[in-house]
Coordinates of C-alpha atoms (C1' of nucleotides) in Angstrom, one line a residue:
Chain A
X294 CA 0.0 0.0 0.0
X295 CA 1.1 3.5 -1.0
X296 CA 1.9 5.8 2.0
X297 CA -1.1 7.3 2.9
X298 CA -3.2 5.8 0.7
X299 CA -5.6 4.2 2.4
X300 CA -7.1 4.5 6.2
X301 CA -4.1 6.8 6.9
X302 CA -4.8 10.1 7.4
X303 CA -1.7 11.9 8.8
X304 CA -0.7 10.3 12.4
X305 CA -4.0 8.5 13.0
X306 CA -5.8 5.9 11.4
X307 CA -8.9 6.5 9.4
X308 CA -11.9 4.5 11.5
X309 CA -14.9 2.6 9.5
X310 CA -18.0 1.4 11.3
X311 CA -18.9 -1.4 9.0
X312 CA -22.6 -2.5 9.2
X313 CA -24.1 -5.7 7.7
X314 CA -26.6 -8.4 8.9
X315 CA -24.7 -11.0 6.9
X316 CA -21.8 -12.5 8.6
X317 CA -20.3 -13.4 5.8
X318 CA -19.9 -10.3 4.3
X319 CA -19.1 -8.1 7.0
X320 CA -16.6 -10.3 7.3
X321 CA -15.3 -10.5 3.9
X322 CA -15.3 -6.4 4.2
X323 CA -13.9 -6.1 7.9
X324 CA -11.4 -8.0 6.7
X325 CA -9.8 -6.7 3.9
X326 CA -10.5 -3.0 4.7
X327 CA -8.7 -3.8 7.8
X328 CA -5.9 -5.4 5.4
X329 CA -5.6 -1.9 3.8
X330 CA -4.5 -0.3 6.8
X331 CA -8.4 1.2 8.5
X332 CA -9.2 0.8 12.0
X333 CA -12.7 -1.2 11.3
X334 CA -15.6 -2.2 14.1
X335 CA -18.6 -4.1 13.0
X336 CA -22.2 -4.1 13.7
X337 CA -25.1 -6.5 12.6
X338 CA -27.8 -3.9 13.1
X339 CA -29.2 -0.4 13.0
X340 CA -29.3 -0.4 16.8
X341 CA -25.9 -2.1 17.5
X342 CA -25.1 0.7 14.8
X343 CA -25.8 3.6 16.8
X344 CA -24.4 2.2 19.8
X345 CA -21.1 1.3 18.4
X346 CA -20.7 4.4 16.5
X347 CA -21.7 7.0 19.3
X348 CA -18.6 5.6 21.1
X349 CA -16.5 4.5 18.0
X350 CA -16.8 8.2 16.2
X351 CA -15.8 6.5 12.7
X352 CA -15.1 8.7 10.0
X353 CA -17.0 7.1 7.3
X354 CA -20.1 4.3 7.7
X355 CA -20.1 1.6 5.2
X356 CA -23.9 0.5 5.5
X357 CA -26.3 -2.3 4.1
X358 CA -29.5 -0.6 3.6
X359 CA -31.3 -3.2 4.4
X360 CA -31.2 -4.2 7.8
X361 CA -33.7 -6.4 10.0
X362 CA -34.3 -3.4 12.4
X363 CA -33.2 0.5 11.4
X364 CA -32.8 0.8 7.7
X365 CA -29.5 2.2 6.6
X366 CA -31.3 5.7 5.7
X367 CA -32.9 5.9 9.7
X368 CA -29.5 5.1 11.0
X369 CA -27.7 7.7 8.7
X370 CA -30.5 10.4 9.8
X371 CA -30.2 9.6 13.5
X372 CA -26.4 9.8 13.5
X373 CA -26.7 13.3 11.8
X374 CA -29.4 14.5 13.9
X375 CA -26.4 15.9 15.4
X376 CA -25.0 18.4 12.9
X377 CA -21.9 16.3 12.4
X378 CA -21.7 15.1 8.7
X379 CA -20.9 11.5 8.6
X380 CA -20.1 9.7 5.4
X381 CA -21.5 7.0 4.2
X382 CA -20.8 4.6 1.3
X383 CA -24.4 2.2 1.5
X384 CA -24.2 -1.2 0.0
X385 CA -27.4 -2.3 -1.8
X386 CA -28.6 -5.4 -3.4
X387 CA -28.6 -5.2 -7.5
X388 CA -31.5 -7.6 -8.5
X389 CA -34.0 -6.5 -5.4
X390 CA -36.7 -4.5 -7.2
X391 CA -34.3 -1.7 -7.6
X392 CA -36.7 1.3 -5.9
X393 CA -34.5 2.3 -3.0
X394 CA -31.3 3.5 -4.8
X395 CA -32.5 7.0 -4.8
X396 CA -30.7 9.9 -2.9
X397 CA -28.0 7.3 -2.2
X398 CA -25.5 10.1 -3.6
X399 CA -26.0 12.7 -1.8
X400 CA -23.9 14.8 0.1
X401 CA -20.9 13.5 -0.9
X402 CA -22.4 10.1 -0.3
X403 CA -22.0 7.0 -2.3
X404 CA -23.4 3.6 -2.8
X405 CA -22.1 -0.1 -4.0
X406 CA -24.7 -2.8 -5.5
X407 CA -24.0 -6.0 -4.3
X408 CA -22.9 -8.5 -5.2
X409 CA -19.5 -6.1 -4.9
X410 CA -15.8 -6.5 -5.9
X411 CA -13.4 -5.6 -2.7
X412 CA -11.6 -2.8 -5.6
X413 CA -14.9 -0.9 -6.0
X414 CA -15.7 -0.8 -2.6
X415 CA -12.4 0.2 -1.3
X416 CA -12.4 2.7 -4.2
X417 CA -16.1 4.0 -3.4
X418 CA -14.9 4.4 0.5
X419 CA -11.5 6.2 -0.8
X420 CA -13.3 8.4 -3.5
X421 CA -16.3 9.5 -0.7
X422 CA -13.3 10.5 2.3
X423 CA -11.3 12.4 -0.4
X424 CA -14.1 14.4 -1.9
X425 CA -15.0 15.2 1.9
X426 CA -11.6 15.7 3.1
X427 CA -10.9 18.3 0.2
X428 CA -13.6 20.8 1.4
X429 CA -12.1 20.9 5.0
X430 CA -8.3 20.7 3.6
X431 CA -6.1 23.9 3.1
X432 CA -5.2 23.9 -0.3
X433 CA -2.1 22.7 0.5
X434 CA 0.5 20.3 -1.3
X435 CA -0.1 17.1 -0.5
X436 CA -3.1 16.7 -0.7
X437 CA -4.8 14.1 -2.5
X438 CA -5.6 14.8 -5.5
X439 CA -7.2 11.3 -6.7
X440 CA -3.9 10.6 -9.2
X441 CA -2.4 7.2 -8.7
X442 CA 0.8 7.3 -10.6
X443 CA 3.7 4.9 -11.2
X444 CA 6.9 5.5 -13.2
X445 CA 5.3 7.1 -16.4
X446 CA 1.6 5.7 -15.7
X447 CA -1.2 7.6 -13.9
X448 CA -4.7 6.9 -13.5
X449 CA -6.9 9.9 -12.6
X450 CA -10.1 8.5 -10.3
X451 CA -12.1 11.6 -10.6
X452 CA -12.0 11.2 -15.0
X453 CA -11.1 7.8 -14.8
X454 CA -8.6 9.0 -17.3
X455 CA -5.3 7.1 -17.8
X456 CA -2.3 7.6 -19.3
X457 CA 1.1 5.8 -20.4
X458 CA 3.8 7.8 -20.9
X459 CA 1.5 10.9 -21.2
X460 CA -0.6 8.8 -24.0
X461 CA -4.1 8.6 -23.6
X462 CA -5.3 4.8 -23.0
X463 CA -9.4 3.6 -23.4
X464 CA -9.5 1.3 -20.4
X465 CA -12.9 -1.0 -20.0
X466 CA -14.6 -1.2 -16.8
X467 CA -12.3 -4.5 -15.8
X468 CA -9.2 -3.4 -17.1
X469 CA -9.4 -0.2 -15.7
X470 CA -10.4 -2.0 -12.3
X471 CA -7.3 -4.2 -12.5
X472 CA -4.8 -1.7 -13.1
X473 CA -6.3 0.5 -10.2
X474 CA -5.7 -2.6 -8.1
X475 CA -2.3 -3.3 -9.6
X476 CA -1.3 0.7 -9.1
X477 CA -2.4 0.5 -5.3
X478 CA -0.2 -2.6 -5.0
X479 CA 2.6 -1.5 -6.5
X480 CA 5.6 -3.3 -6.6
X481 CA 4.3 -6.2 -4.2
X482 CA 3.4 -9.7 -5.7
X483 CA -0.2 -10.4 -6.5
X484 CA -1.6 -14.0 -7.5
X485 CA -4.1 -14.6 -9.9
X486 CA -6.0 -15.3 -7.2
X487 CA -5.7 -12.5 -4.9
X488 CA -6.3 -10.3 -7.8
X489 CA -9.6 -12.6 -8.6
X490 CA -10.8 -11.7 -5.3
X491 CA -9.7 -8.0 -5.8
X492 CA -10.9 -7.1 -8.9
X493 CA -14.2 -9.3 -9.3
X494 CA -17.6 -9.5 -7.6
X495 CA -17.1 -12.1 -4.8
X496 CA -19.8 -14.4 -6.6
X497 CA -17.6 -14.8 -9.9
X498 CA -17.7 -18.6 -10.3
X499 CA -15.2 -18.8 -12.8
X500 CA -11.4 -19.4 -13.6
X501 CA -8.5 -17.6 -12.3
X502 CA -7.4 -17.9 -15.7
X503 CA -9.5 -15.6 -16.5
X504 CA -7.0 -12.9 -15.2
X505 CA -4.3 -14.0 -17.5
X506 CA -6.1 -12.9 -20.1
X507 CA -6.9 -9.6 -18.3
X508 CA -3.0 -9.2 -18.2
X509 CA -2.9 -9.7 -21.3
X510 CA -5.6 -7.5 -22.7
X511 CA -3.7 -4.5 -20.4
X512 CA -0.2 -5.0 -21.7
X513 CA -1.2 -4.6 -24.8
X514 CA -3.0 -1.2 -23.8
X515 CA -0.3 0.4 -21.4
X516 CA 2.9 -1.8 -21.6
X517 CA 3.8 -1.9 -24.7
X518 CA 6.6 0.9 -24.9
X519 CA 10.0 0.9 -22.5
X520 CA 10.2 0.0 -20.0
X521 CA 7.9 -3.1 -18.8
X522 CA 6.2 -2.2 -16.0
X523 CA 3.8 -5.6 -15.5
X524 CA 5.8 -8.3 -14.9
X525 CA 5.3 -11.9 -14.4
X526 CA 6.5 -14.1 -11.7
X527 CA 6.1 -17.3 -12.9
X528 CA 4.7 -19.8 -10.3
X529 CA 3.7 -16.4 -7.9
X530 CA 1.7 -13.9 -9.5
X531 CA 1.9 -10.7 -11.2
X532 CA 3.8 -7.4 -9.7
X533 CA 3.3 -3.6 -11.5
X534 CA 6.8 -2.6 -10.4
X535 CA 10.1 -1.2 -12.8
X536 CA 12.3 -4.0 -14.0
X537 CA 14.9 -5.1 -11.3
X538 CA 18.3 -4.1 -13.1
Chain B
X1223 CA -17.2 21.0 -6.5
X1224 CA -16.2 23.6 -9.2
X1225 CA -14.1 26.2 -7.3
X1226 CA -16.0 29.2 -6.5
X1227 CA -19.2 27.6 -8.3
X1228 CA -21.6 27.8 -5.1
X1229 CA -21.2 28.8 -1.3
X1230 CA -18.4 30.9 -1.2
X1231 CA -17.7 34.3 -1.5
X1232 CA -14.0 35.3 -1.5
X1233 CA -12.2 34.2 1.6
X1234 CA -15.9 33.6 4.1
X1235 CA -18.1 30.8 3.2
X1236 CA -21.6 32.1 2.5
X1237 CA -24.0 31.1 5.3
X1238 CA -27.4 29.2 4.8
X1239 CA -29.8 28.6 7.5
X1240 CA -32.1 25.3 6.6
X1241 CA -35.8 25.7 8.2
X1242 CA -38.4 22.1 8.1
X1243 CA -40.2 20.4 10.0
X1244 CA -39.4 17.2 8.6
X1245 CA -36.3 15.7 9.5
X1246 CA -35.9 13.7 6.2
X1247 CA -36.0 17.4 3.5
X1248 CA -34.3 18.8 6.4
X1249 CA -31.2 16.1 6.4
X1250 CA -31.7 15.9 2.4
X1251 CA -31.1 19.6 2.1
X1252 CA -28.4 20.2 4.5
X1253 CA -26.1 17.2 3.1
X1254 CA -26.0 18.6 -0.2
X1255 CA -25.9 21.9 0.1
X1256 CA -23.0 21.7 2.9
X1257 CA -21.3 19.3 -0.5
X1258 CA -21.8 22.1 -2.5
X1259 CA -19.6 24.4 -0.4
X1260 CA -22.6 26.8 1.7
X1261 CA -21.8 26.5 6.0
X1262 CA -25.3 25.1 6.7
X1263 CA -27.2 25.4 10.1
X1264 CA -30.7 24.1 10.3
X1265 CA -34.0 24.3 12.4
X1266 CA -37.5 22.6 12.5
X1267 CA -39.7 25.6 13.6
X1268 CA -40.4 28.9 13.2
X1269 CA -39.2 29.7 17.0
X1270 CA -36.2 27.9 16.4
X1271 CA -35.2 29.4 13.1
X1272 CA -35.5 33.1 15.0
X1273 CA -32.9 31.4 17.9
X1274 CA -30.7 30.3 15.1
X1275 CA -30.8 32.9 13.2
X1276 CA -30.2 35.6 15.7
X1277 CA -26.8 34.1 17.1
X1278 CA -25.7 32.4 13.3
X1279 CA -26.5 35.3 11.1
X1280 CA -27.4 33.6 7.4
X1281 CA -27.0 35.6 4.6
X1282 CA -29.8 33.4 3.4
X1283 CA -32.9 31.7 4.4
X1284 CA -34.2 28.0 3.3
X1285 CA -37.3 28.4 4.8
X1286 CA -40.5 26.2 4.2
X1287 CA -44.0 28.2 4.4
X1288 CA -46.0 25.7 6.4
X1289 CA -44.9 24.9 10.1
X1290 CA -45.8 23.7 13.3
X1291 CA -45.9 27.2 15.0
X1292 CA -44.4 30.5 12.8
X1293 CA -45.5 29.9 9.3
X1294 CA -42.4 31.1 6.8
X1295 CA -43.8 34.3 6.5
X1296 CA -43.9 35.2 10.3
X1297 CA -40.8 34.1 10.5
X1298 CA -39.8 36.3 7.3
X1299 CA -41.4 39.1 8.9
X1300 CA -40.2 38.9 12.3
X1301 CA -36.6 38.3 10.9
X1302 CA -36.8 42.0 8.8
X1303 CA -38.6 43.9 11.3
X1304 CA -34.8 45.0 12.8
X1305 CA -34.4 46.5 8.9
X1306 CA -31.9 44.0 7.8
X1307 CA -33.2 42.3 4.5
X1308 CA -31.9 38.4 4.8
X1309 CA -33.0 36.8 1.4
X1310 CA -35.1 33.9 1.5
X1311 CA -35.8 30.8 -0.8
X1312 CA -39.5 29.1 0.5
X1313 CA -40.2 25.6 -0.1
X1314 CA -43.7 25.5 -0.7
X1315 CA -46.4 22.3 -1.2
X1316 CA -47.2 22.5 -5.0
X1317 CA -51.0 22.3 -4.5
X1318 CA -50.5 25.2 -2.3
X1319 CA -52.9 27.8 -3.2
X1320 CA -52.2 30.7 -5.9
X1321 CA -53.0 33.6 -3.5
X1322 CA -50.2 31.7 -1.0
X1323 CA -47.8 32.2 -3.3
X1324 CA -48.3 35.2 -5.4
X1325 CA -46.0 37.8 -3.4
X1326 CA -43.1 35.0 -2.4
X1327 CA -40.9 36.8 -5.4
X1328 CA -40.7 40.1 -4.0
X1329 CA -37.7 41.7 -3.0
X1330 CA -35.3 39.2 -4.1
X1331 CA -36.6 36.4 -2.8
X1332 CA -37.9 33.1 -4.4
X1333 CA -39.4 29.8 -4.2
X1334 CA -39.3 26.1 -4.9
X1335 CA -41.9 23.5 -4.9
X1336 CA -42.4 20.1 -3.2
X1337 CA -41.3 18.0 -4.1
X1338 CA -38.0 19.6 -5.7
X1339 CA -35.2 18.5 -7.4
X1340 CA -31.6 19.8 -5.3
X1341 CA -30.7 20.8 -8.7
X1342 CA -33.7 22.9 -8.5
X1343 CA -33.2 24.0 -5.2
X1344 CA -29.4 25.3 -5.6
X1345 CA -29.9 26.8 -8.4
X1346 CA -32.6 29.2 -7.1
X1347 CA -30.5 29.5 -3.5
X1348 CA -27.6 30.7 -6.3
X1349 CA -29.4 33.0 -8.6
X1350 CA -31.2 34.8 -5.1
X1351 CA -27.7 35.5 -3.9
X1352 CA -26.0 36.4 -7.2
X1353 CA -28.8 38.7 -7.7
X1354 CA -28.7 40.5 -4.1
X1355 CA -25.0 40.9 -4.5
X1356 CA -25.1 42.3 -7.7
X1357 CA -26.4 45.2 -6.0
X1358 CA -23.9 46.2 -3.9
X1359 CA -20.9 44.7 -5.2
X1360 CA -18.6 46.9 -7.2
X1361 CA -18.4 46.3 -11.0
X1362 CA -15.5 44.1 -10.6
X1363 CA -13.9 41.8 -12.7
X1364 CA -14.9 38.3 -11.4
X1365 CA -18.8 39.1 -10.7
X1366 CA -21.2 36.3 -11.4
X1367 CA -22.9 37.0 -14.0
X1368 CA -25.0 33.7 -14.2
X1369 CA -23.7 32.5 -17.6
X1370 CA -21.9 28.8 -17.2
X1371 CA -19.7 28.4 -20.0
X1372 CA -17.7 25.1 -21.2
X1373 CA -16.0 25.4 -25.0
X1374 CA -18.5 26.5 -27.2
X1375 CA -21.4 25.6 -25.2
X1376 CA -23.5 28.5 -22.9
X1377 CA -26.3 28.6 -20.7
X1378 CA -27.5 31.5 -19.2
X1379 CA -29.1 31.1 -15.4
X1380 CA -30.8 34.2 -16.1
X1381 CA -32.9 33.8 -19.1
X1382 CA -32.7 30.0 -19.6
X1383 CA -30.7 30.6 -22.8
X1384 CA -28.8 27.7 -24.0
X1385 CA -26.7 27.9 -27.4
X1386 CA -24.0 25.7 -28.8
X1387 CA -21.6 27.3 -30.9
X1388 CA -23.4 30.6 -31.1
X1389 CA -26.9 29.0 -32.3
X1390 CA -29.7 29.5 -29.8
X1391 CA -31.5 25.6 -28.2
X1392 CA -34.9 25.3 -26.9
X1393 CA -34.6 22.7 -24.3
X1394 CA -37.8 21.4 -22.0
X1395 CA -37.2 22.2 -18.3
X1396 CA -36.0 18.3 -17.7
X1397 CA -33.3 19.1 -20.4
X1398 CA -32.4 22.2 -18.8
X1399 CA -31.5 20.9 -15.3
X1400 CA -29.7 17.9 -16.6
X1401 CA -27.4 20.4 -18.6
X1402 CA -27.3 22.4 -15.8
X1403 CA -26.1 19.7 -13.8
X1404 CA -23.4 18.6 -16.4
X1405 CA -22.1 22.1 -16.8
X1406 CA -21.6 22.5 -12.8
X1407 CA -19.4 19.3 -12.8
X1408 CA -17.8 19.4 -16.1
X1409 CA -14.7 17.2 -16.5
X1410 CA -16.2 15.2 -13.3
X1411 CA -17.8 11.4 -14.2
X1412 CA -21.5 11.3 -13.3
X1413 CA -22.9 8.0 -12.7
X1414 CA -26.8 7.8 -13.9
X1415 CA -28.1 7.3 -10.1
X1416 CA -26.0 10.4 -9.1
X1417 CA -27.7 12.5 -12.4
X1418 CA -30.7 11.1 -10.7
X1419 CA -30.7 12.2 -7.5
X1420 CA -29.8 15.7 -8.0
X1421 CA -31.9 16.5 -11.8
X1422 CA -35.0 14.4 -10.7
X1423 CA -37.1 15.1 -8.0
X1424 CA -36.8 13.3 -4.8
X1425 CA -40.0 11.6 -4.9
X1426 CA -39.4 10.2 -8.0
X1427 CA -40.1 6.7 -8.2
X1428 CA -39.1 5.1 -11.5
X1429 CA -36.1 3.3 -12.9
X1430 CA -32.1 5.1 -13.6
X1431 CA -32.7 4.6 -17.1
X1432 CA -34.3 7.3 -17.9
X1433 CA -31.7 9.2 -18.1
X1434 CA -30.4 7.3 -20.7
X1435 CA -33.4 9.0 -22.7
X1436 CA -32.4 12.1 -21.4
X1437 CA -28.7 12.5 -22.7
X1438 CA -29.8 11.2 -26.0
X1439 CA -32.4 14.1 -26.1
X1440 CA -30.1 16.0 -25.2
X1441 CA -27.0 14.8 -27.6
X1442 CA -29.5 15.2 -30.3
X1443 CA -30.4 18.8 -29.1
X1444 CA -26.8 20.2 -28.4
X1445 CA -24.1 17.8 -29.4
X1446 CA -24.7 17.0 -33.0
X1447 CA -21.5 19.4 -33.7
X1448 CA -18.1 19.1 -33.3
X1449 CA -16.1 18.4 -30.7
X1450 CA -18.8 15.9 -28.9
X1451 CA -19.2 17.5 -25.1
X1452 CA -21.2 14.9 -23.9
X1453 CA -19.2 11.2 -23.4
X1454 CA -20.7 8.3 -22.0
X1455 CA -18.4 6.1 -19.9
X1456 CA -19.5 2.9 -20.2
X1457 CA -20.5 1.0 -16.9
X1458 CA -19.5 4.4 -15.0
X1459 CA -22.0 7.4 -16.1
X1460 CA -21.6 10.4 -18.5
X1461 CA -19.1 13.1 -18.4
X1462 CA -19.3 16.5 -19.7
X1463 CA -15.8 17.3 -21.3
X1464 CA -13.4 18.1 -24.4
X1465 CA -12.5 14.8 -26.2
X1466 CA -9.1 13.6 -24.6
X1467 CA -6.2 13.8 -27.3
Chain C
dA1243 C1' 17.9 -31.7 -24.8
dA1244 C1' 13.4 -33.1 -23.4
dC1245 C1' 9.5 -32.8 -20.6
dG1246 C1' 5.9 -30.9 -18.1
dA1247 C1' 3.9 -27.0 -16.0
dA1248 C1' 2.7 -22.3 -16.4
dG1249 C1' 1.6 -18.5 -19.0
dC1250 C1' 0.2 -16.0 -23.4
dT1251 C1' -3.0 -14.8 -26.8
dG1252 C1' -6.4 -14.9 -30.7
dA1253 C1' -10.8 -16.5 -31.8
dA1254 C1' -15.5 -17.0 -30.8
dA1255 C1' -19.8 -17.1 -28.2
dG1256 C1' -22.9 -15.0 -25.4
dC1257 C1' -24.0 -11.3 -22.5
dC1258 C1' -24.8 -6.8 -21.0
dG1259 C1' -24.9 -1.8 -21.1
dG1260 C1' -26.4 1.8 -23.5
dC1261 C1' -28.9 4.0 -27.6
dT1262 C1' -33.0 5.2 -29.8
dG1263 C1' -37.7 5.4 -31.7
dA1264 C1' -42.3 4.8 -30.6
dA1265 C1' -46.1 4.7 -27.7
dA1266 C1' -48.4 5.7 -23.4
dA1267 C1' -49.1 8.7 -19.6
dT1268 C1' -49.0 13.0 -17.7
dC1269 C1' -48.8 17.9 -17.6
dA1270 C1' -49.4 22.9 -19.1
dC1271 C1' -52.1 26.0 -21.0
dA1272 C1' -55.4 28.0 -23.9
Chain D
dT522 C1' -62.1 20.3 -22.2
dG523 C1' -58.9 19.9 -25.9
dT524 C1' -54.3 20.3 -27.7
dG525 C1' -49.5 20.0 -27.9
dA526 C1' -45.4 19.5 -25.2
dT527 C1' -43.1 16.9 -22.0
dT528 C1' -42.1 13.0 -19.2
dT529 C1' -41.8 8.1 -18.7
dT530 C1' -41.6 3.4 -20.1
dC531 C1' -40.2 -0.1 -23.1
dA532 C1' -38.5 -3.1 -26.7
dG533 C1' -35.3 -4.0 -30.2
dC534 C1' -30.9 -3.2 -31.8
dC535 C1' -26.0 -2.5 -31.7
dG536 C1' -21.6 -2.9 -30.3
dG537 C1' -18.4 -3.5 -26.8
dC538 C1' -17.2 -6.4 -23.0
dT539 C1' -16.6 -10.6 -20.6
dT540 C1' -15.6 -15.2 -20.5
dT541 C1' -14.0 -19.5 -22.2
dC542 C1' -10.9 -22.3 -24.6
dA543 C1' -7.5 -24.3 -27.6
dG544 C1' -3.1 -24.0 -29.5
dC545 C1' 1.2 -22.1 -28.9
dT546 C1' 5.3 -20.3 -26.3
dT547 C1' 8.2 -19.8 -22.5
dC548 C1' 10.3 -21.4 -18.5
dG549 C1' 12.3 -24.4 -15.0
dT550 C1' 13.8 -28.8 -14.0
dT551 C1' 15.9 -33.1 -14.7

DNA sequence: AACGAAGCTGAAAGCCGGCTGAAAATCACA
DNA sequence: TGTGATTTTCAGCCGGCTTTCAGCTTCGTT
């Protein structure tokens, strides 16, 4: 992970309240948001919610909207009631007669259908504390300004724009997912798997091999000039990292 | 958030004072209007909104006609009878009846109906301010003069023109507020539930998809010249922007 | 050098997101 | 109330995207 670029912010670690009535994926989530570096507590329930965040004082909720008791809207209202302006990234179900995804992006606010890939959430919850960081923030130098670069690549997550060797590249939604998880990992050895778990929704049945050809799609976008910068280790994985002299 | 676009005024942020008695528009409205840059404070009666207002000093009022105790006039009234002239934007029911609202657009002020879109809503909160500052503000340089501009495209907040390249539109209200909402986050991706939740009303019921209609209505309508403005970004929303490189 | 394992890539099928025209429903206004 | 404009839904189409797979190449090992 990049310096400060997740769940840091500064000194002190960036705190999540994670809230779902599924065990398995508030696992899942607790999990690998912890992984990225954010202090994370969990709930099961609107109520527990409330109780755990009055004494928690996360800085961003991730919240199922449907819950067996408080809804995911009544617990946001209740926690605002308050003046201070929480952030929430909601997680909603795709298929369920789709009605309730409205005003699920407001205020800075954003919102993930499930059945989710660990990438978009962890790029929802990064996009939603940047965007409300920036109003607070002095305009001052580092601040994050959404650009993930390495060696002559960026990727801008505001345009989704990205570049190789100051060249324009048309990404598609997966591609552009993978290198976003590649560029956050920089330099450290991912396997096909990890990356399978990463990048796609957690109810892909498929083949890991499927990311082979997902490598392969994206070297011929963004590696094909000097020098290399996706590499294979045979047996291991893939790493996004200069070529060892 | 385009710099300057909306809530502040030089070096102070411009101060908006929220007034409903239901806690849902009341949480709706704060959220995104404290996104948009305004400090927000709020209050869910008439009595209240005096307290508030007395100790927080708004330079505007958000202030729905019917409540518990002081209607929004009372509270109008009482607010001006020490001389000062706070602007106000009501929030009225739209079944309310004519005489009600005849009389709301005086002096400055305005109105919006229920249900609204926030699109809607910031828009008229912008236009009171811009035109209650155009009156004492010196002729400067940087005034707002309620024209957004991007390339070769223009729409004037004032009279609802809209050309491209010169050459006058006519575009239906929904059309409007859509381009509206483009224009104010130009270069920024805008996924269709976001476009929804700000150009739509908040009552609105239906399916994301619609605005799907929309942009082609309104491709057909503005963007049948060169460069295209309008990109779709497929599985992420619509942008408003040059054509990269 | 030969072998097997791992990885690469082009082809192809099917899927899915987005575009558009048409029709229905609703609204605005005379 | 009638008329035209606007909003909303929907189905069919298109094209890009995802996924699988087979054949080939590369690599590591013996």
């Amino acid at each position: 992970m990049t310096a400060g670029a997740s769940g840091r912010d500064g000194g002190r670690r960036t705190r999540l309240l994670v809230v779902d009535d599924e065990p398995t994926i508030l696992e899942l989530l607790s999990a690998s948001l912890r992984f990225v570096g954010f202090e994370v507590r969990t709930a099961e329930s609107g109520t527990a919610a409330l109780a755990v965040a009055e004494e928690f004082q996360p800085d961003l909720l991730v919240l199922d909207v449907m819950l067996p008791d408080l809804d995911g809207f009544a617990v946001t209202r209740r926690l605002r009631a308050g003046g201070a302006h929480v952030p929430v990234v909601f997680l909603t179900a795709r298929d369920a007669t789709e009605d309730k995804i409205t005003g699920l992006t407001i205020g800075g606010d954003d919102y993930v259908t499930k059945p989710f890939s660990l990438e978009e959430v962890v790029a929802r919850i990064r996009a939603v504390l940047r965007r409300t960081n920036a109003d607070l923030a002095e305009p001052g130098e580092d601040r994050d300004d959404g650009v993930l670069r390495f060696a002559d690549l960026e990727l801008d997550e505001d345009t989704h724009d990205v570049r190789r060797a100051g060249r324009l590249v048309r990404l598609s939604p997966t591609e552009y997912k993978l290198l976003h998880y590649l560029l956050l990992n920089a330099d450290k050895v991912l396997s096909k798997a990890q990356i399978l778990d990463h990048v796609w929704r957690y109810d892909f049945a498929g083949d890991a091999r499927i990311v082979e050809s997902y490598i392969s799609l994206l070297r011929r976008k963004i590696d094909t000039v000097d020098p290399p910068l996706i590499h294979t280790l045979r047996g291991f994985g893939y790493s996004l990292r200069l070529p060892r002299a």
